[in-house]
Tab-separated table of C-alpha atoms and ligand atoms in Angstrom:
chain	number	residue	atom	x	y	z
A	1384	MET	CA	-108.046	15.961	-83.021
A	1385	PRO	CA	-109.587	13.627	-80.433
A	1386	ALA	CA	-112.785	11.867	-81.463
A	1387	GLU	CA	-116.018	13.647	-80.700
A	1388	LEU	CA	-118.205	12.623	-77.781
A	1389	GLU	CA	-121.081	10.585	-79.154
A	1390	LEU	CA	-124.536	11.879	-78.309
A	1391	VAL	CA	-127.040	9.051	-78.469
A	1392	GLU	CA	-130.453	10.000	-79.766
A	1393	ILE	CA	-133.307	8.629	-77.745
A	1394	ALA	CA	-136.894	8.807	-78.914
A	1395	PRO	CA	-139.415	9.204	-76.078
A	1396	LEU	CA	-141.574	6.261	-75.028
A	1397	PRO	CA	-144.801	6.549	-73.041
A	1398	PRO	CA	-144.256	5.555	-69.391
A	1399	GLU	CA	-148.032	4.894	-69.216
A	1400	ARG	CA	-147.299	1.583	-70.933
A	1401	TYR	CA	-146.226	0.194	-67.612
A	1402	GLN	CA	-149.763	0.475	-66.248
A	1403	SER	CA	-150.669	-2.694	-68.130
A	1404	VAL	CA	-148.019	-4.941	-66.588
A	1405	LEU	CA	-147.524	-3.640	-63.044
A	1406	ASN	CA	-149.653	-4.820	-60.182
A	1407	PRO	CA	-152.204	-2.131	-59.202
A	1408	GLU	CA	-150.330	-0.716	-56.197
A	1409	ARG	CA	-147.049	-0.303	-58.107
A	1410	ALA	CA	-148.938	1.098	-61.090
A	1411	GLU	CA	-150.387	3.858	-58.909
A	1412	ASP	CA	-146.989	4.704	-57.340
A	1413	PHE	CA	-145.468	4.884	-60.769
A	1414	ARG	CA	-148.169	7.175	-62.145
A	1415	GLU	CA	-147.630	9.519	-59.213
A	1416	GLY	CA	-143.837	9.368	-59.483
A	1417	VAL	CA	-143.864	10.301	-63.165
A	1418	LYS	CA	-145.983	13.370	-62.378
A	1419	VAL	CA	-143.569	14.529	-59.670
A	1420	ALA	CA	-140.468	13.920	-61.831
A	1421	LYS	CA	-141.892	16.087	-64.582
A	1422	GLU	CA	-142.169	19.023	-62.182
A	1423	ILE	CA	-138.819	18.552	-60.434
A	1424	PHE	CA	-136.760	18.248	-63.585
A	1425	ALA	CA	-138.438	20.960	-65.629
A	1426	ASP	CA	-135.853	23.276	-67.294
A	1427	ARG	CA	-132.887	21.021	-66.742
A	1428	ALA	CA	-131.243	18.044	-68.353
A	1429	ILE	CA	-130.205	14.784	-66.743
A	1430	TRP	CA	-126.986	13.764	-68.485
A	1431	ASN	CA	-125.983	10.110	-68.508
A	1432	VAL	CA	-122.412	9.382	-69.498
A	1433	ASN	CA	-120.867	5.989	-70.222
A	1434	SER	CA	-118.424	4.439	-72.682
A	1435	THR	CA	-120.538	2.469	-75.125
A	1436	SER	CA	-123.902	2.917	-76.770
A	1437	ALA	CA	-124.253	-0.740	-77.754
A	1438	GLY	CA	-123.448	-4.121	-76.257
A	1439	GLY	CA	-123.694	-5.054	-72.617
A	1440	GLY	CA	-126.221	-4.432	-69.909
A	1441	VAL	CA	-125.609	-0.776	-69.147
A	1442	ALA	CA	-126.255	0.410	-72.697
A	1443	GLU	CA	-129.324	-1.788	-72.742
A	1444	MET	CA	-130.761	-0.244	-69.596
A	1445	LEU	CA	-129.914	3.337	-70.468
A	1446	ARG	CA	-131.648	3.058	-73.807
A	1447	SER	CA	-134.972	2.254	-72.225
A	1448	LEU	CA	-134.783	4.244	-68.975
A	1449	LEU	CA	-133.898	7.368	-70.931
A	1450	ALA	CA	-136.689	6.772	-73.420
A	1451	TYR	CA	-139.300	6.579	-70.646
A	1452	SER	CA	-137.796	9.610	-68.905
A	1453	ARG	CA	-138.131	11.558	-72.127
A	1454	GLY	CA	-141.683	10.250	-72.453
A	1455	ALA	CA	-142.325	11.701	-68.991
A	1456	GLU	CA	-141.073	15.042	-70.372
A	1457	VAL	CA	-137.828	14.819	-68.445
A	1458	ASP	CA	-134.916	15.920	-70.636
A	1459	ALA	CA	-132.682	12.857	-70.132
A	1460	ARG	CA	-129.635	12.722	-72.404
A	1461	TRP	CA	-126.836	10.282	-73.128
A	1462	ALA	CA	-123.241	11.074	-73.995
A	1463	VAL	CA	-120.705	8.362	-74.804
A	1464	ILE	CA	-117.063	9.127	-74.108
A	1465	GLN	CA	-114.397	8.177	-76.616
A	1466	GLY	CA	-111.255	6.345	-75.601
A	1467	ASN	CA	-108.170	4.928	-77.256
A	1468	GLY	CA	-106.856	1.339	-77.070
A	1469	PRO	CA	-104.643	1.874	-73.997
A	1470	PHE	CA	-107.536	3.582	-72.158
A	1471	PHE	CA	-109.851	0.637	-72.724
A	1472	GLU	CA	-107.093	-1.769	-71.690
A	1473	VAL	CA	-106.813	0.088	-68.394
A	1474	THR	CA	-110.574	0.303	-67.867
A	1475	LYS	CA	-111.031	-3.367	-68.740
A	1476	ARG	CA	-108.338	-4.109	-66.160
A	1477	ILE	CA	-110.223	-2.054	-63.576
A	1478	HIS	CA	-113.424	-3.873	-64.517
A	1479	ASN	CA	-111.730	-7.249	-64.142
A	1480	HIS	CA	-110.068	-6.303	-60.848
A	1481	LEU	CA	-113.384	-5.063	-59.463
A	1482	HIS	CA	-114.538	-8.628	-60.039
A	1483	SER	CA	-111.347	-9.966	-58.354
A	1484	PHE	CA	-110.224	-11.246	-61.724
A	1485	ALA	CA	-106.610	-10.685	-62.799
A	1486	GLY	CA	-107.496	-10.299	-66.496
A	1487	ASP	CA	-104.369	-9.394	-68.489
A	1488	GLY	CA	-102.244	-9.573	-65.325
A	1489	GLY	CA	-101.227	-5.908	-65.443
A	1490	GLY	CA	-101.348	-3.486	-62.509
A	1491	LEU	CA	-103.042	-0.188	-61.793
A	1492	GLY	CA	-100.317	2.305	-60.982
A	1493	ASP	CA	-99.160	5.754	-61.983
A	1494	VAL	CA	-98.628	4.829	-65.625
A	1495	GLU	CA	-102.196	3.523	-65.884
A	1496	ARG	CA	-103.512	6.600	-64.087
A	1497	THR	CA	-101.819	8.837	-66.637
A	1498	VAL	CA	-103.257	6.817	-69.540
A	1499	TYR	CA	-106.692	6.983	-67.920
A	1500	GLU	CA	-106.675	10.681	-67.132
A	1501	ASP	CA	-105.109	11.719	-70.439
A	1502	ALA	CA	-107.778	9.874	-72.431
A	1503	LEU	CA	-110.542	11.453	-70.365
A	1504	LYS	CA	-109.254	15.025	-70.778
A	1505	PRO	CA	-110.662	15.701	-74.265
A	1506	ASN	CA	-113.952	14.088	-73.214
A	1507	ILE	CA	-114.170	16.341	-70.191
A	1508	GLU	CA	-113.372	19.381	-72.317
A	1509	GLN	CA	-116.143	18.589	-74.763
A	1510	PHE	CA	-118.658	17.521	-72.174
A	1511	THR	CA	-118.278	20.571	-69.954
A	1512	LYS	CA	-119.174	22.732	-72.954
A	1513	LEU	CA	-122.462	20.883	-73.332
A	1514	VAL	CA	-123.765	20.964	-69.767
A	1515	ARG	CA	-125.614	23.916	-68.275
A	1516	PRO	CA	-125.565	25.090	-64.673
A	1517	ARG	CA	-128.963	23.584	-63.729
A	1518	ASP	CA	-128.172	20.146	-65.185
A	1519	VAL	CA	-127.655	16.939	-63.238
A	1520	ILE	CA	-124.991	14.379	-64.146
A	1521	LEU	CA	-125.214	10.616	-63.811
A	1522	LEU	CA	-121.899	8.959	-64.681
A	1523	HIS	CA	-121.722	5.215	-65.244
A	1524	ASP	CA	-118.926	2.821	-64.375
A	1525	PRO	CA	-115.136	3.082	-63.989
A	1526	GLN	CA	-114.603	4.568	-67.455
A	1527	THR	CA	-116.290	7.817	-66.418
A	1528	ALA	CA	-115.283	8.131	-62.740
A	1529	GLY	CA	-112.299	10.319	-63.671
A	1530	MET	CA	-114.706	12.981	-64.923
A	1531	ILE	CA	-116.153	13.614	-61.459
A	1532	PRO	CA	-113.598	16.179	-60.169
A	1533	ALA	CA	-113.901	18.473	-63.197
A	1534	LEU	CA	-117.694	18.402	-63.077
A	1535	LYS	CA	-117.775	19.014	-59.340
A	1536	ALA	CA	-115.399	21.943	-59.852
A	1537	MET	CA	-118.151	23.444	-62.005
A	1538	GLY	CA	-120.586	23.076	-59.120
A	1539	LEU	CA	-122.775	20.492	-60.850
A	1540	PRO	CA	-124.550	17.683	-58.989
A	1541	VAL	CA	-122.744	14.473	-59.908
A	1542	VAL	CA	-123.883	10.927	-59.130
A	1543	TRP	CA	-121.674	7.979	-60.015
A	1544	ARG	CA	-123.270	4.618	-60.751
A	1545	CYS	CA	-121.164	1.488	-60.443
A	1546	HIS	CA	-122.755	-1.461	-62.221
A	1547	VAL	CA	-120.065	-3.959	-61.270
A	1548	GLY	CA	-119.152	-5.475	-57.950
A	1549	ILE	CA	-118.203	-8.508	-55.985
A	1550	ASP	CA	-119.653	-10.020	-52.830
A	1551	THR	CA	-116.307	-10.865	-51.193
A	1552	PRO	CA	-113.610	-8.438	-52.327
A	1553	ASP	CA	-109.941	-9.399	-52.364
A	1554	ASP	CA	-106.752	-7.367	-52.871
A	1555	LEU	CA	-107.333	-7.004	-56.590
A	1556	ALA	CA	-110.741	-5.464	-56.022
A	1557	ARG	CA	-109.417	-3.233	-53.244
A	1558	ASN	CA	-106.633	-1.973	-55.522
A	1559	ALA	CA	-109.188	-1.078	-58.141
A	1560	TRP	CA	-111.202	0.797	-55.488
A	1561	GLU	CA	-108.060	2.673	-54.487
A	1562	PHE	CA	-107.454	3.640	-58.076
A	1563	LEU	CA	-110.966	5.052	-58.408
A	1564	LEU	CA	-111.592	6.404	-54.902
A	1565	PRO	CA	-109.896	9.802	-55.387
A	1566	TYR	CA	-112.473	10.545	-58.078
A	1567	VAL	CA	-115.506	8.765	-56.672
A	1568	LEU	CA	-115.251	10.351	-53.217
A	1569	GLN	CA	-115.949	13.703	-54.806
A	1570	ALA	CA	-119.360	12.640	-56.141
A	1571	ASP	CA	-122.555	13.743	-54.398
A	1572	ALA	CA	-123.773	10.165	-54.360
A	1573	TYR	CA	-122.681	6.738	-55.528
A	1574	VAL	CA	-125.021	3.969	-56.554
A	1575	PHE	CA	-124.386	0.240	-56.321
A	1576	SER	CA	-126.565	-2.688	-57.340
A	1577	ARG	CA	-126.467	-4.385	-53.937
A	1578	LYS	CA	-125.175	-3.838	-50.428
A	1579	THR	CA	-122.268	-6.246	-50.632
A	1580	PHE	CA	-120.868	-4.301	-53.611
A	1581	VAL	CA	-120.348	-1.070	-51.648
A	1582	TRP	CA	-116.656	-0.224	-51.238
A	1583	ASP	CA	-114.811	0.473	-48.002
A	1584	GLY	CA	-113.944	4.111	-47.542
A	1585	LEU	CA	-117.123	5.563	-49.029
A	1586	ASP	CA	-119.502	7.842	-47.164
A	1587	GLU	CA	-122.521	5.788	-46.117
A	1588	ALA	CA	-124.796	8.790	-46.277
A	1589	ARG	CA	-124.009	9.223	-49.971
A	1590	THR	CA	-124.407	5.549	-50.835
A	1591	TRP	CA	-127.543	4.389	-52.639
A	1592	LEU	CA	-128.645	0.924	-53.697
A	1593	ILE	CA	-130.591	0.526	-56.921
A	1594	ALA	CA	-130.983	-2.868	-58.546
A	1595	PRO	CA	-130.995	-2.954	-62.347
A	1596	SER	CA	-134.144	-3.716	-64.291
A	1597	ILE	CA	-135.428	-4.732	-67.709
A	1598	ASP	CA	-137.880	-3.072	-70.051
A	1599	ALA	CA	-140.960	-5.234	-70.539
A	1600	PHE	CA	-141.734	-3.495	-73.852
A	1601	SER	CA	-138.356	-3.401	-75.534
A	1602	PRO	CA	-137.754	-5.507	-78.643
A	1603	LYS	CA	-135.772	-7.803	-76.368
A	1604	ASN	CA	-138.503	-8.469	-73.847
A	1605	ARG	CA	-141.869	-7.769	-75.381
A	1606	ASP	CA	-144.222	-10.643	-76.015
A	1607	MET	CA	-143.583	-12.556	-79.221
A	1608	ASP	CA	-145.757	-15.357	-80.594
A	1609	ALA	CA	-144.303	-18.772	-81.378
A	1610	ASP	CA	-144.489	-18.304	-85.160
A	1611	SER	CA	-142.520	-15.064	-84.965
A	1612	VAL	CA	-139.928	-16.746	-82.760
A	1613	THR	CA	-139.352	-19.462	-85.356
A	1614	ALA	CA	-139.405	-17.059	-88.289
A	1615	ILE	CA	-136.874	-14.719	-86.636
A	1616	LEU	CA	-134.542	-17.555	-85.667
A	1617	ALA	CA	-134.662	-18.983	-89.192
A	1618	ALA	CA	-134.129	-15.617	-90.896
A	1619	ALA	CA	-131.148	-14.956	-88.622
A	1620	GLY	CA	-129.647	-18.361	-89.395
A	1621	LEU	CA	-130.018	-19.436	-85.755
A	1622	ILE	CA	-132.088	-22.471	-86.744
A	1623	GLY	CA	-132.185	-24.349	-90.009
A	1624	GLY	CA	-134.858	-24.319	-92.702
A	1625	ASP	CA	-136.956	-21.661	-94.367
A	1626	GLY	CA	-140.543	-21.037	-95.333
A	1627	TYR	CA	-141.471	-19.864	-91.858
A	1628	GLY	CA	-143.188	-16.684	-92.961
A	1629	GLU	CA	-142.188	-13.121	-92.365
A	1630	ALA	CA	-139.517	-12.592	-89.717
A	1631	SER	CA	-140.913	-9.355	-88.386
A	1632	PHE	CA	-140.466	-7.648	-85.038
A	1633	LEU	CA	-141.469	-4.413	-83.370
A	1634	ARG	CA	-138.815	-1.792	-82.881
A	1635	GLN	CA	-138.387	0.238	-79.719
A	1636	ASP	CA	-140.285	3.088	-81.387
A	1637	GLY	CA	-143.214	0.771	-82.201
A	1638	SER	CA	-142.593	0.503	-85.944
A	1639	ARG	CA	-142.411	-2.912	-87.596
A	1640	ALA	CA	-139.258	-4.224	-89.238
A	1641	THR	CA	-137.964	-7.497	-90.623
A	1642	ILE	CA	-134.739	-9.347	-89.908
A	1643	GLN	CA	-132.109	-8.287	-92.436
A	1644	HIS	CA	-128.871	-9.693	-91.045
A	1645	ARG	CA	-127.688	-13.176	-90.255
A	1646	ALA	CA	-125.762	-14.423	-87.271
A	1647	GLU	CA	-122.280	-15.788	-87.782
A	1648	MET	CA	-122.547	-19.408	-86.693
A	1649	TYR	CA	-119.900	-21.843	-85.543
A	1650	GLU	CA	-121.637	-25.213	-85.826
A	1651	GLU	CA	-121.621	-28.505	-87.699
A	1652	ALA	CA	-125.144	-28.135	-89.040
A	1653	PRO	CA	-128.019	-25.717	-88.373
A	1654	LEU	CA	-130.150	-26.395	-85.331
A	1655	GLU	CA	-133.350	-28.345	-85.995
A	1656	PRO	CA	-136.342	-26.100	-85.194
A	1657	THR	CA	-137.746	-28.714	-82.807
A	1658	ALA	CA	-134.496	-29.278	-80.889
A	1659	ARG	CA	-134.577	-28.548	-77.158
A	1660	THR	CA	-131.991	-25.896	-76.444
A	1661	VAL	CA	-129.962	-24.838	-73.433
A	1662	LEU	CA	-129.025	-21.198	-73.953
A	1663	GLN	CA	-126.522	-18.750	-72.568
A	1664	VAL	CA	-126.473	-15.215	-74.000
A	1665	SER	CA	-123.417	-13.219	-72.996
A	1666	ARG	CA	-120.741	-10.911	-74.225
A	1667	TRP	CA	-117.559	-12.824	-75.150
A	1668	ASP	CA	-116.013	-12.381	-71.744
A	1669	ALA	CA	-114.045	-14.928	-69.702
A	1670	LEU	CA	-116.080	-14.000	-66.599
A	1671	LYS	CA	-119.166	-15.413	-68.334
A	1672	ASP	CA	-117.226	-18.683	-68.535
A	1673	PRO	CA	-118.038	-19.820	-72.071
A	1674	ILE	CA	-115.603	-22.725	-71.837
A	1675	GLY	CA	-117.152	-23.892	-68.556
A	1676	VAL	CA	-120.630	-23.666	-70.062
A	1677	ILE	CA	-119.574	-25.735	-73.083
A	1678	LYS	CA	-117.448	-28.212	-71.129
A	1679	GLY	CA	-120.172	-28.820	-68.542
A	1680	PHE	CA	-122.659	-29.355	-71.361
A	1681	VAL	CA	-120.344	-31.784	-73.143
A	1682	GLU	CA	-119.505	-33.785	-70.030
A	1683	HIS	CA	-122.767	-33.771	-68.095
A	1684	ILE	CA	-125.703	-32.787	-70.296
A	1685	ALA	CA	-125.089	-34.029	-73.849
A	1686	PRO	CA	-124.437	-37.672	-72.838
A	1687	VAL	CA	-127.787	-38.062	-71.047
A	1688	THR	CA	-130.200	-35.803	-72.970
A	1689	ASP	CA	-131.111	-34.814	-76.518
A	1690	ALA	CA	-130.520	-31.106	-75.866
A	1691	HIS	CA	-128.346	-28.750	-77.886
A	1692	LEU	CA	-126.349	-25.877	-76.452
A	1693	VAL	CA	-126.623	-22.421	-77.984
A	1694	TYR	CA	-124.089	-19.893	-76.749
A	1695	ALA	CA	-124.805	-16.496	-78.273
A	1696	GLY	CA	-122.894	-13.261	-78.004
A	1697	PRO	CA	-122.569	-10.056	-79.944
A	1698	SER	CA	-120.497	-9.849	-83.079
A	1699	VAL	CA	-117.079	-9.035	-81.639
A	1700	ALA	CA	-116.370	-6.218	-84.055
A	1701	ALA	CA	-119.146	-4.194	-82.462
A	1702	VAL	CA	-118.305	-3.904	-78.762
A	1703	ALA	CA	-115.599	-1.248	-78.866
A	1704	ASP	CA	-114.888	-0.973	-75.144
A	1705	ASP	CA	-114.040	-4.660	-74.738
A	1706	PRO	CA	-110.626	-5.592	-76.162
A	1707	GLU	CA	-110.852	-9.192	-74.889
A	1708	GLY	CA	-113.891	-10.201	-76.924
A	1709	VAL	CA	-112.104	-11.583	-79.964
A	1710	ALA	CA	-109.718	-13.689	-77.893
A	1711	VAL	CA	-112.516	-15.175	-75.789
A	1712	LEU	CA	-114.602	-15.987	-78.853
A	1713	ASN	CA	-111.608	-17.617	-80.553
A	1714	THR	CA	-110.967	-19.781	-77.510
A	1715	ALA	CA	-114.564	-20.983	-77.540
A	1716	VAL	CA	-114.497	-21.592	-81.298
A	1717	SER	CA	-111.312	-23.707	-81.050
A	1718	TYR	CA	-112.608	-25.573	-78.015
A	1719	ARG	CA	-115.736	-26.565	-79.939
A	1720	ALA	CA	-113.792	-27.427	-83.091
A	1721	ASP	CA	-111.524	-29.809	-81.145
A	1722	LEU	CA	-114.436	-31.823	-79.728
A	1723	PRO	CA	-115.376	-35.224	-81.177
A	1724	ALA	CA	-117.759	-34.660	-84.090
A	1725	GLU	CA	-120.873	-36.034	-82.335
A	1726	LEU	CA	-120.409	-33.584	-79.451
A	1727	ALA	CA	-119.396	-30.634	-81.608
A	1728	ALA	CA	-122.669	-31.226	-83.484
A	1729	ARG	CA	-124.611	-30.419	-80.304
A	1730	ILE	CA	-122.966	-27.044	-79.803
A	1731	HIS	CA	-123.881	-23.889	-81.691
A	1732	LEU	CA	-121.889	-20.727	-81.151
A	1733	ALA	CA	-123.574	-17.629	-82.501
A	1734	CYS	CA	-122.244	-14.118	-83.081
A	1735	LEU	CA	-125.313	-11.959	-83.372
A	1736	PRO	CA	-125.243	-9.076	-85.829
A	1737	MET	CA	-125.055	-5.694	-84.139
A	1738	GLU	CA	-125.705	-3.363	-87.080
A	1739	ASP	CA	-129.218	-2.747	-85.826
A	1740	GLY	CA	-129.761	-2.787	-82.049
A	1741	ASP	CA	-133.485	-3.541	-82.274
A	1742	GLU	CA	-132.873	-6.408	-84.655
A	1743	ASN	CA	-130.200	-7.834	-82.360
A	1744	ALA	CA	-132.623	-7.549	-79.439
A	1745	ALA	CA	-135.364	-9.348	-81.367
A	1746	MET	CA	-132.942	-12.207	-82.006
A	1747	VAL	CA	-132.066	-12.426	-78.306
A	1748	ASN	CA	-135.779	-12.345	-77.463
A	1749	ALA	CA	-136.486	-15.196	-79.895
A	1750	LEU	CA	-133.519	-17.233	-78.639
A	1751	GLN	CA	-134.613	-16.853	-75.018
A	1752	ARG	CA	-138.223	-17.773	-75.794
A	1753	ASN	CA	-137.076	-20.775	-77.814
A	1754	ALA	CA	-134.792	-22.022	-75.023
A	1755	TYR	CA	-135.868	-24.897	-72.849
A	1756	VAL	CA	-133.458	-23.833	-70.111
A	1757	VAL	CA	-131.625	-20.522	-69.860
A	1758	VAL	CA	-128.202	-20.627	-68.257
A	1759	GLN	CA	-126.064	-17.868	-66.758
A	1760	LYS	CA	-123.077	-19.674	-65.377
A	1761	SER	CA	-120.969	-16.546	-64.838
A	1762	LEU	CA	-117.940	-16.518	-62.561
A	1763	ALA	CA	-118.687	-12.924	-61.602
A	1764	GLU	CA	-121.765	-10.849	-62.248
A	1765	GLY	CA	-122.964	-7.419	-61.191
A	1766	PHE	CA	-126.623	-8.222	-61.745
A	1767	GLY	CA	-127.077	-10.387	-64.805
A	1768	LEU	CA	-129.761	-8.797	-66.948
A	1769	THR	CA	-129.904	-11.971	-68.995
A	1770	VAL	CA	-131.260	-13.736	-65.922
A	1771	ALA	CA	-134.165	-11.299	-65.571
A	1772	GLU	CA	-134.730	-11.488	-69.331
A	1773	GLY	CA	-135.010	-15.281	-69.258
A	1774	MET	CA	-137.222	-15.185	-66.163
A	1775	TRP	CA	-139.567	-12.594	-67.699
A	1776	LYS	CA	-140.084	-14.999	-70.595
A	1777	GLY	CA	-141.121	-17.713	-68.189
A	1778	ARG	CA	-137.972	-19.747	-68.693
A	1779	PRO	CA	-136.392	-21.753	-65.888
A	1780	VAL	CA	-132.971	-20.168	-65.360
A	1781	VAL	CA	-129.962	-22.033	-63.985
A	1782	ALA	CA	-127.418	-19.496	-62.755
A	1783	SER	CA	-124.471	-19.016	-60.431
A	1784	ARG	CA	-125.182	-17.958	-56.849
A	1785	ILE	CA	-123.225	-14.745	-57.212
A	1786	GLY	CA	-123.848	-11.004	-57.240
A	1787	GLY	CA	-127.280	-9.753	-58.168
A	1788	ILE	CA	-128.338	-13.125	-59.523
A	1789	GLN	CA	-129.058	-14.053	-55.910
A	1790	ASP	CA	-131.482	-11.147	-55.636
A	1791	GLN	CA	-133.412	-12.378	-58.643
A	1792	ILE	CA	-133.566	-16.138	-58.160
A	1793	GLU	CA	-134.906	-17.848	-55.094
A	1794	ASP	CA	-133.340	-21.276	-55.429
A	1795	GLY	CA	-135.817	-23.948	-56.417
A	1796	VAL	CA	-138.683	-21.443	-56.625
A	1797	THR	CA	-137.930	-18.838	-59.287
A	1798	GLY	CA	-134.913	-20.595	-60.799
A	1799	ILE	CA	-131.968	-22.750	-59.814
A	1800	LEU	CA	-128.843	-21.328	-58.141
A	1801	LEU	CA	-125.476	-23.027	-58.486
A	1802	ASP	CA	-123.533	-22.722	-55.226
A	1803	ASP	CA	-120.212	-23.125	-56.970
A	1804	ALA	CA	-120.007	-21.636	-60.451
A	1805	THR	CA	-117.053	-23.884	-61.286
A	1806	ASP	CA	-118.822	-27.118	-60.344
A	1807	LEU	CA	-119.655	-28.385	-63.806
A	1808	ALA	CA	-121.304	-31.570	-62.559
A	1809	ALA	CA	-123.769	-29.567	-60.442
A	1810	TYR	CA	-124.519	-27.244	-63.382
A	1811	GLY	CA	-125.097	-30.278	-65.589
A	1812	ALA	CA	-127.314	-31.981	-63.027
A	1813	ALA	CA	-129.498	-28.871	-62.582
A	1814	VAL	CA	-130.037	-28.512	-66.329
A	1815	VAL	CA	-130.676	-32.233	-66.830
A	1816	ASP	CA	-133.211	-32.198	-63.991
A	1817	LEU	CA	-135.197	-29.461	-65.749
A	1818	LEU	CA	-134.936	-31.191	-69.128
A	1819	ASN	CA	-136.276	-34.366	-67.537
A	1820	ASN	CA	-139.042	-32.679	-65.539
A	1821	PRO	CA	-141.109	-30.468	-67.843
A	1822	GLU	CA	-143.671	-29.718	-65.132
A	1823	LYS	CA	-141.032	-28.451	-62.778
A	1824	ALA	CA	-139.581	-26.346	-65.578
A	1825	VAL	CA	-142.991	-24.749	-66.194
A	1826	THR	CA	-143.711	-24.103	-62.509
A	1827	ILE	CA	-140.348	-22.437	-61.991
A	1828	GLY	CA	-140.697	-20.459	-65.207
A	1829	ASP	CA	-144.120	-19.115	-64.203
A	1830	ALA	CA	-142.874	-18.081	-60.752
A	1831	ALA	CA	-139.864	-16.443	-62.363
A	1832	ARG	CA	-142.031	-14.183	-64.508
A	1833	GLU	CA	-143.986	-13.000	-61.465
A	1834	ARG	CA	-140.785	-12.305	-59.561
A	1835	VAL	CA	-139.600	-10.007	-62.360
A	1836	ARG	CA	-142.999	-8.303	-62.542
A	1837	ASP	CA	-142.788	-7.499	-58.825
A	1838	GLU	CA	-139.183	-6.349	-58.580
A	1839	PHE	CA	-137.190	-5.956	-61.761
A	1840	LEU	CA	-139.106	-3.948	-64.328
A	1841	GLY	CA	-137.896	-0.536	-65.494
A	1842	ALA	CA	-140.665	1.394	-63.741
A	1843	ARG	CA	-139.127	0.592	-60.367
A	1844	SER	CA	-135.586	1.692	-61.110
A	1845	LEU	CA	-136.780	4.777	-62.963
A	1846	MET	CA	-138.573	5.905	-59.815
A	1847	GLN	CA	-135.519	5.230	-57.675
A	1848	TYR	CA	-133.278	7.311	-59.957
A	1849	MET	CA	-135.748	10.172	-60.022
A	1850	GLN	CA	-135.891	10.167	-56.224
A	1851	LEU	CA	-132.118	10.113	-55.947
A	1852	LEU	CA	-131.442	12.824	-58.534
A	1853	GLY	CA	-134.323	14.868	-57.146
A	1854	ARG	CA	-132.292	15.296	-53.951
A	1855	PHE	CA	-129.760	17.440	-55.745
A	1856	VAL	CA	-131.992	19.909	-57.496
A	1857	THR	CA	-133.480	23.006	-55.946
B	2804	UDP	N1	-126.848	-8.932	-75.193
B	2804	UDP	C1	-127.349	-8.593	-76.423
B	2804	UDP	N2	-126.861	-9.168	-77.524
B	2804	UDP	C2	-125.883	-10.092	-77.459
B	2804	UDP	C3	-125.361	-10.454	-76.182
B	2804	UDP	C4	-125.869	-9.848	-75.066
B	2804	UDP	O1	-128.269	-7.781	-76.520
B	2804	UDP	O2	-125.459	-10.578	-78.502
B	2804	UDP	C5	-127.455	-8.292	-74.026
B	2804	UDP	C6	-128.176	-9.239	-73.084
B	2804	UDP	O3	-129.421	-9.625	-73.621
B	2804	UDP	C7	-128.275	-8.348	-71.860
B	2804	UDP	C8	-126.992	-7.568	-71.916
B	2804	UDP	O4	-126.497	-7.647	-73.237
B	2804	UDP	O5	-129.363	-7.466	-71.974
B	2804	UDP	C9	-125.950	-8.151	-70.973
B	2804	UDP	O6	-126.214	-7.718	-69.682
B	2804	UDP	P1	-125.749	-8.547	-68.422
B	2804	UDP	O7	-126.140	-7.781	-67.204
B	2804	UDP	O8	-126.280	-9.934	-68.517
B	2804	UDP	O9	-124.179	-8.637	-68.548
B	2804	UDP	P2	-123.046	-7.553	-68.881
B	2804	UDP	O10	-122.777	-7.696	-70.348
B	2804	UDP	O11	-123.560	-6.201	-68.511
B	2804	UDP	O12	-121.873	-8.014	-68.061
């Protein structure tokens, strides 16, 4: 028997919350939009389908957008497809190729298509039993594209959302498009994060652009006082010492909880609470360039500053749709272990516990608030939620000038963009400059928060999705 589709439970959250953080004009638009959505989507469900309920940006966004939709009395639901090892190898390959990254070096031919379609069959069978004729379907990412034809054959409105992309596609990316196009072309609409990500061969009239967003009230992004930051970091083992008081945080549903799990740390000694930290938070993925982040720190930042590097990712056991995680983590762990002791002592690799999503988010929140500089030195990036998260916390972010990061950061104003993500000296210089110029760091951090308030909060993307999906209901 194939594994059952997972249905993720989402408790409603009040969209009215956003009135307190949006500027007045946006607040009014949002209030109006919520009212309209409630009417349009009465008596039907909006089904979101993806391949993981935890880990990574898509799961993160769905969790909050669906909660606010439900709070607006729109019946938004979330189904997670189940795949086997070979399926996730193929979809990881597609993901890598879409970023022009060879990954495991394998191709995308007939054999891979059979693996892909065979694994999707039982998911399609189960899913089509759940949907009703008036429902609307929003499929996310390459893993679900193969479901489009069957759902269209049932006459349902189907929108496909691609969260990944590359500004300058090469043959690898084009091959991945070719693999997916037979499915995607059948969708009523396709959504990309930015214009440069849109594939050749798609119908312009069906193409929509919606940038991702963050939830200002989630455990990951909500305000947190300095004492809570320290207490959470200490309870999670992310800094040394104890006696910091109760490590409590607010869950997504508003209830209070305390940190119960500890991070798995790869370090010489725990971080001093007062240490200045440079932080990257990312899945253990080669495209996030953990080795480059560490190497650049070792060669260009550690020798001239007192800063420590914290590189945090999810516990690798937890992210089921990413077979490369363990290997990437191991590479980083060995790289650190082979460094001279005085440099290894400045580097702290953290695997954050994933048993409890809210708890994990609170740890990320505390890490980002505690960071002096946030880094996102990815080699490829669809959007980079971690950039918006750091900016919303008023941190100066140093990040690669790629993908959606460019839409978030105006270089020198709301963050620092690195023209060449592989130029470790430039990355080092940008971080050192901020460490040496606290006033500049504060000015950039303040501007960054306002930029996110204006453009990248959940209220905006929620409205865009409602408008798009509203097109297909009568
Ligand atoms: N993240 C997390 N816990 C971790 C590592 C990452 O919650 O241990 C989150 C991170 O805060 C962000 C998301 O995962 O919200 C990653 O999204 P992003 O767009 O940066 O990259 P993706 O993983 O989608 O490529």
